[in-house]
Amino acid sequence: MITGGAQGIGAEVSRQLVDHGARVAILDCDIASASRLVAELGGAAAAFEADVRSIESMTTACAAAAELFGGLDAVVANAGIAGPAATVAAVDPNAWRTVIDVNLVGVFHTVVAALPHLRQRRGYLLAVASIGAVISGPTVSGYMASKSGVESLVRSLRIELSGSGVDVGIGYFGLVDTGLARDMLTRSGLGAVMAALPGAVGRPIPVEAAAAQIVAGMARRSRRVYAPRWVPILVDLRVLFAVGDRLLAVWPPMRRAVRAAERTEAHP
């Protein structure tokens, strides 16, 4: 079962899983797009309308998917949004909260709704986070806070589920060539952060490559899934990168990005 499965990384993971012989429940609030993907994939996939912000919606969708397929062996909590590009001082608080509701609370709701089914099958859960969990992201603080929250949620969950037979992984991804990544690169301070990194590090990777790592991680029931290859270094050296916040704060391109974000979003 994949949340946010109708497009982007979720859709490509669905395609690759079906190619590997899996049956896939595609959950998305955009049921029209999910249904088109199911039509492409055939009888091995089914679409379910679900809003990760609602525990009732997720509970109903998980139960329906488990009933249709006879259970849930693996769940990918993938649904996410970028949110507005604005400083903390200028952002619309409701828009900021929406990012947390989708990206963090949505993962929590997915876990709560899916856990009874995963316990029955001694299954596997993968929560999709981001390098946003470990680097700074000026003008997209909601997104970065949500991804840090997902990381902490997974760490807590692993301890709670120890001995249950359910394994829990987290996906750390750099820039992946999706609409979400392109949007964040062009209109937020994250673009300036990535531009400061060397060579290919700041360039998006194909969505197929990221999806392949997720599928391989599911097969191994991995604790950590990465893409591209340099991401583990970034995750493991996060303390050193935190020191770089002071340098980023005075870097001219970053200051320009912050000023632009304060102009484009007016605090209500």
Short mmCIF file of C-alpha atoms in Angstrom, two decimals:
data_model
loop_
_atom_site.label_atom_id
_atom_site.label_comp_id
_atom_site.label_asym_id
_atom_site.label_seq_id
_atom_site.Cartn_x
_atom_site.Cartn_y
_atom_site.Cartn_z
CA MET A 1 0.00 0.00 0.00
CA ILE A 2 1.37 3.39 -1.02
CA THR A 3 0.08 6.79 0.06
CA GLY A 4 0.48 9.63 -2.40
CA GLY A 5 0.70 6.85 -4.96
CA ALA A 6 -0.91 8.56 -7.94
CA GLN A 7 2.06 10.55 -9.15
CA GLY A 8 5.75 11.30 -8.66
CA ILE A 9 7.78 8.82 -6.64
CA GLY A 10 4.68 6.97 -5.46
CA ALA A 11 3.46 6.28 -8.99
CA GLU A 12 6.85 5.03 -10.14
CA VAL A 13 7.18 2.78 -7.07
CA SER A 14 3.74 1.36 -7.93
CA ARG A 15 4.86 0.61 -11.50
CA GLN A 16 8.06 -1.10 -10.41
CA LEU A 17 6.34 -3.16 -7.72
CA VAL A 18 3.79 -4.43 -10.23
CA ASP A 19 6.66 -5.29 -12.58
CA HIS A 20 8.12 -7.36 -9.72
CA GLY A 21 4.86 -9.26 -9.29
CA ALA A 22 3.35 -7.37 -6.36
CA ARG A 23 -0.23 -6.28 -5.96
CA VAL A 24 -0.47 -2.61 -5.04
CA ALA A 25 -3.09 -0.51 -3.27
CA ILE A 26 -2.68 3.09 -4.45
CA LEU A 27 -4.01 5.65 -1.96
CA ASP A 28 -4.37 9.28 -2.99
CA CYS A 29 -6.68 12.22 -2.46
CA ASP A 30 -6.64 12.64 -6.26
CA ILE A 31 -8.73 9.58 -7.09
CA ALA A 32 -8.92 10.47 -10.79
CA SER A 33 -5.13 10.32 -11.17
CA ALA A 34 -4.95 7.16 -9.06
CA SER A 35 -7.60 5.52 -11.24
CA ARG A 36 -5.71 6.41 -14.42
CA LEU A 37 -2.60 4.78 -13.00
CA VAL A 38 -4.56 1.66 -12.09
CA ALA A 39 -5.89 1.50 -15.65
CA GLU A 40 -2.26 1.56 -16.82
CA LEU A 41 -1.15 -1.12 -14.36
CA GLY A 42 -4.06 -3.52 -14.77
CA GLY A 43 -5.57 -5.94 -12.29
CA ALA A 44 -2.56 -6.02 -9.98
CA ALA A 45 -3.40 -2.52 -8.69
CA ALA A 46 -6.40 -0.85 -7.12
CA ALA A 47 -7.13 2.80 -6.29
CA PHE A 48 -8.53 4.08 -3.01
CA GLU A 49 -9.44 7.68 -2.26
CA ALA A 50 -7.84 8.76 1.01
CA ASP A 51 -6.74 11.94 2.75
CA VAL A 52 -3.76 11.34 5.04
CA ARG A 53 -4.83 14.31 7.16
CA SER A 54 -7.86 12.31 8.35
CA ILE A 55 -7.45 9.25 10.55
CA GLU A 56 -10.98 8.17 9.63
CA SER A 57 -10.17 8.34 5.91
CA MET A 58 -6.95 6.39 6.36
CA THR A 59 -8.53 3.73 8.57
CA THR A 60 -11.28 3.16 6.02
CA ALA A 61 -8.87 3.01 3.08
CA CYS A 62 -6.45 0.64 4.84
CA ALA A 63 -9.28 -1.70 5.80
CA ALA A 64 -10.63 -1.68 2.24
CA ALA A 65 -7.20 -2.39 0.76
CA ALA A 66 -6.53 -5.21 3.23
CA GLU A 67 -9.91 -6.76 2.50
CA LEU A 68 -9.42 -6.62 -1.26
CA PHE A 69 -5.90 -8.08 -1.23
CA GLY A 70 -6.22 -10.35 1.79
CA GLY A 71 -3.88 -8.29 3.98
CA LEU A 72 -1.05 -5.77 3.83
CA ASP A 73 2.55 -6.98 3.67
CA ALA A 74 4.21 -3.59 3.21
CA VAL A 75 3.22 0.05 3.49
CA VAL A 76 5.01 3.07 2.02
CA ALA A 77 4.06 6.34 3.71
CA ASN A 78 4.96 8.59 0.80
CA ALA A 79 2.35 11.38 0.61
CA GLY A 80 3.88 14.84 0.89
CA ILE A 81 3.72 18.46 -0.25
CA ALA A 82 6.27 21.27 -0.46
CA GLY A 83 4.16 24.09 0.93
CA PRO A 84 4.75 27.81 0.56
CA ALA A 85 8.15 29.42 0.06
CA ALA A 86 8.24 32.10 2.73
CA THR A 87 10.15 33.02 5.85
CA VAL A 88 8.77 32.13 9.26
CA ALA A 89 7.97 35.80 9.79
CA ALA A 90 6.00 36.08 6.55
CA VAL A 91 4.37 32.68 6.01
CA ASP A 92 0.63 32.16 6.33
CA PRO A 93 0.35 30.08 9.54
CA ASN A 94 -2.47 28.01 8.06
CA ALA A 95 -0.39 27.12 5.00
CA TRP A 96 2.56 26.20 7.25
CA ARG A 97 0.31 23.98 9.38
CA THR A 98 -1.02 22.23 6.26
CA VAL A 99 2.50 21.06 5.42
CA ILE A 100 2.85 19.54 8.89
CA ASP A 101 -0.60 17.96 8.63
CA VAL A 102 0.20 16.23 5.33
CA ASN A 103 3.88 15.38 5.73
CA LEU A 104 4.09 14.48 9.42
CA VAL A 105 0.60 13.96 10.82
CA GLY A 106 -0.20 12.12 7.58
CA VAL A 107 2.60 9.63 8.24
CA PHE A 108 1.33 9.20 11.81
CA HIS A 109 -2.21 8.52 10.55
CA THR A 110 -0.85 6.05 7.99
CA VAL A 111 1.05 4.20 10.70
CA VAL A 112 -1.90 4.08 13.09
CA ALA A 113 -4.29 2.86 10.39
CA ALA A 114 -1.91 0.30 8.89
CA LEU A 115 -0.31 -1.17 12.01
CA PRO A 116 -3.05 -3.69 12.85
CA HIS A 117 -2.75 -5.13 9.35
CA LEU A 118 1.06 -5.11 9.38
CA ARG A 119 1.12 -6.86 12.76
CA GLN A 120 -1.00 -9.66 11.34
CA ARG A 121 1.46 -10.22 8.47
CA ARG A 122 4.67 -9.30 10.32
CA GLY A 123 5.09 -6.73 7.59
CA TYR A 124 7.28 -3.78 6.70
CA LEU A 125 6.70 -0.03 6.88
CA LEU A 126 8.76 2.57 5.02
CA ALA A 127 8.28 6.26 5.85
CA VAL A 128 9.59 8.55 3.12
CA ALA A 129 11.54 11.48 4.59
CA SER A 130 14.16 13.64 2.88
CA ILE A 131 17.58 15.14 3.31
CA GLY A 132 15.40 17.93 4.64
CA ALA A 133 15.52 16.02 7.92
CA VAL A 134 19.23 16.80 8.30
CA ILE A 135 20.01 20.06 6.45
CA SER A 136 18.70 23.58 6.81
CA GLY A 137 15.97 24.81 4.49
CA PRO A 138 15.38 28.53 4.84
CA THR A 139 12.03 29.70 3.43
CA VAL A 140 10.61 26.13 3.57
CA SER A 141 10.72 25.62 7.34
CA GLY A 142 7.43 23.71 7.40
CA TYR A 143 8.73 21.10 4.97
CA MET A 144 12.02 20.69 6.82
CA ALA A 145 10.34 20.49 10.23
CA SER A 146 7.92 17.87 8.93
CA LYS A 147 10.71 15.67 7.58
CA SER A 148 12.69 15.95 10.81
CA GLY A 149 9.52 14.93 12.60
CA VAL A 150 9.14 11.86 10.39
CA GLU A 151 12.67 10.80 11.30
CA SER A 152 11.94 11.11 15.02
CA LEU A 153 8.62 9.29 14.63
CA VAL A 154 10.37 6.36 12.94
CA ARG A 155 13.01 6.13 15.67
CA SER A 156 10.32 5.97 18.34
CA LEU A 157 8.27 3.47 16.37
CA ARG A 158 11.17 1.07 15.92
CA ILE A 159 11.63 0.78 19.67
CA GLU A 160 7.91 0.36 20.28
CA LEU A 161 7.61 -2.39 17.66
CA SER A 162 10.72 -4.31 18.72
CA GLY A 163 9.87 -8.00 18.86
CA SER A 164 6.57 -7.57 17.01
CA GLY A 165 7.90 -8.83 13.69
CA VAL A 166 7.15 -5.49 12.01
CA ASP A 167 10.23 -3.79 10.57
CA VAL A 168 10.34 -0.02 10.04
CA GLY A 169 12.49 1.86 7.56
CA ILE A 170 13.00 5.49 6.63
CA GLY A 171 13.80 6.88 3.21
CA TYR A 172 16.27 9.75 2.93
CA PHE A 173 16.14 11.27 -0.54
CA GLY A 174 17.95 14.13 -2.14
CA LEU A 175 16.53 15.97 -5.10
CA VAL A 176 14.37 13.70 -7.23
CA ASP A 177 13.10 14.89 -10.60
CA THR A 178 9.45 15.42 -9.64
CA GLY A 179 7.18 18.43 -9.72
CA LEU A 180 7.64 18.91 -5.98
CA ALA A 181 11.43 19.10 -6.25
CA ARG A 182 11.37 21.42 -9.25
CA ASP A 183 8.98 23.71 -7.42
CA MET A 184 11.15 23.87 -4.31
CA LEU A 185 14.34 24.47 -6.30
CA THR A 186 12.96 27.39 -8.25
CA ARG A 187 11.08 29.27 -5.57
CA SER A 188 12.72 28.64 -2.19
CA GLY A 189 15.94 29.07 -0.29
CA LEU A 190 16.50 25.32 -0.60
CA GLY A 191 17.58 25.98 -4.17
CA ALA A 192 20.35 28.24 -2.88
CA VAL A 193 21.43 25.58 -0.36
CA MET A 194 21.65 22.89 -3.04
CA ALA A 195 23.46 25.21 -5.45
CA ALA A 196 26.18 25.64 -2.84
CA LEU A 197 26.88 21.91 -2.81
CA PRO A 198 29.45 20.49 -5.23
CA GLY A 199 28.80 19.08 -8.71
CA ALA A 200 26.09 16.49 -9.18
CA VAL A 201 24.97 16.78 -5.55
CA GLY A 202 22.73 19.71 -6.40
CA ARG A 203 21.15 18.09 -9.47
CA PRO A 204 17.95 16.01 -9.31
CA ILE A 205 18.13 12.28 -10.03
CA PRO A 206 15.55 10.47 -12.19
CA VAL A 207 12.41 9.42 -10.37
CA GLU A 208 12.98 5.86 -11.62
CA ALA A 209 16.26 5.69 -9.68
CA ALA A 210 14.65 6.79 -6.43
CA ALA A 211 11.78 4.36 -6.87
CA ALA A 212 14.21 1.50 -7.56
CA GLN A 213 15.92 2.16 -4.23
CA ILE A 214 12.58 2.04 -2.43
CA VAL A 215 11.63 -1.25 -4.09
CA ALA A 216 15.04 -2.76 -3.25
CA GLY A 217 14.77 -1.47 0.32
CA MET A 218 11.35 -3.07 0.69
CA ALA A 219 12.73 -6.41 -0.47
CA ARG A 220 15.52 -6.19 2.14
CA ARG A 221 13.24 -4.68 4.83
CA SER A 222 15.94 -2.01 5.17
CA ARG A 223 16.22 0.33 8.14
CA ARG A 224 17.45 3.15 5.87
CA VAL A 225 16.90 3.71 2.17
CA TYR A 226 18.90 6.32 0.27
CA ALA A 227 19.05 8.03 -3.11
CA PRO A 228 21.29 9.27 -4.59
CA ARG A 229 24.49 7.55 -3.43
CA TRP A 230 25.94 10.54 -1.59
CA VAL A 231 22.98 10.90 0.79
CA PRO A 232 24.36 8.55 3.52
CA ILE A 233 27.40 10.82 3.88
CA LEU A 234 25.14 13.83 4.37
CA VAL A 235 23.03 12.01 6.95
CA ASP A 236 26.01 10.72 8.91
CA LEU A 237 27.81 14.08 8.89
CA ARG A 238 24.80 16.15 9.89
CA VAL A 239 26.60 17.75 12.83
CA LEU A 240 29.20 19.26 10.52
CA PHE A 241 26.52 20.57 8.20
CA ALA A 242 24.75 22.21 11.14
CA VAL A 243 27.91 24.25 11.72
CA GLY A 244 27.48 25.56 8.18
CA ASP A 245 24.24 27.32 9.08
CA ARG A 246 26.21 30.38 10.18
CA LEU A 247 27.92 30.55 6.80
CA LEU A 248 24.66 30.13 4.93
CA ALA A 249 23.11 32.95 6.93
CA VAL A 250 25.57 35.48 5.52
CA TRP A 251 25.92 34.01 2.02
CA PRO A 252 24.63 36.62 -0.50
CA PRO A 253 22.47 34.22 -2.61
CA MET A 254 20.81 32.99 0.57
CA ARG A 255 20.13 36.51 1.80
CA ARG A 256 18.56 37.35 -1.57
CA ALA A 257 16.35 34.25 -1.39
CA VAL A 258 15.20 35.17 2.11
CA ARG A 259 14.41 38.76 1.14
CA ALA A 260 12.47 37.55 -1.90
CA ALA A 261 10.46 35.15 0.23
CA GLU A 262 9.55 37.90 2.67
CA ARG A 263 8.26 39.98 -0.24
CA THR A 264 6.23 37.24 -1.91
CA GLU A 265 4.37 36.04 1.16
CA ALA A 266 2.56 38.58 3.29
CA HIS A 267 1.74 37.64 6.85
CA PRO A 268 -2.05 37.91 7.37
#
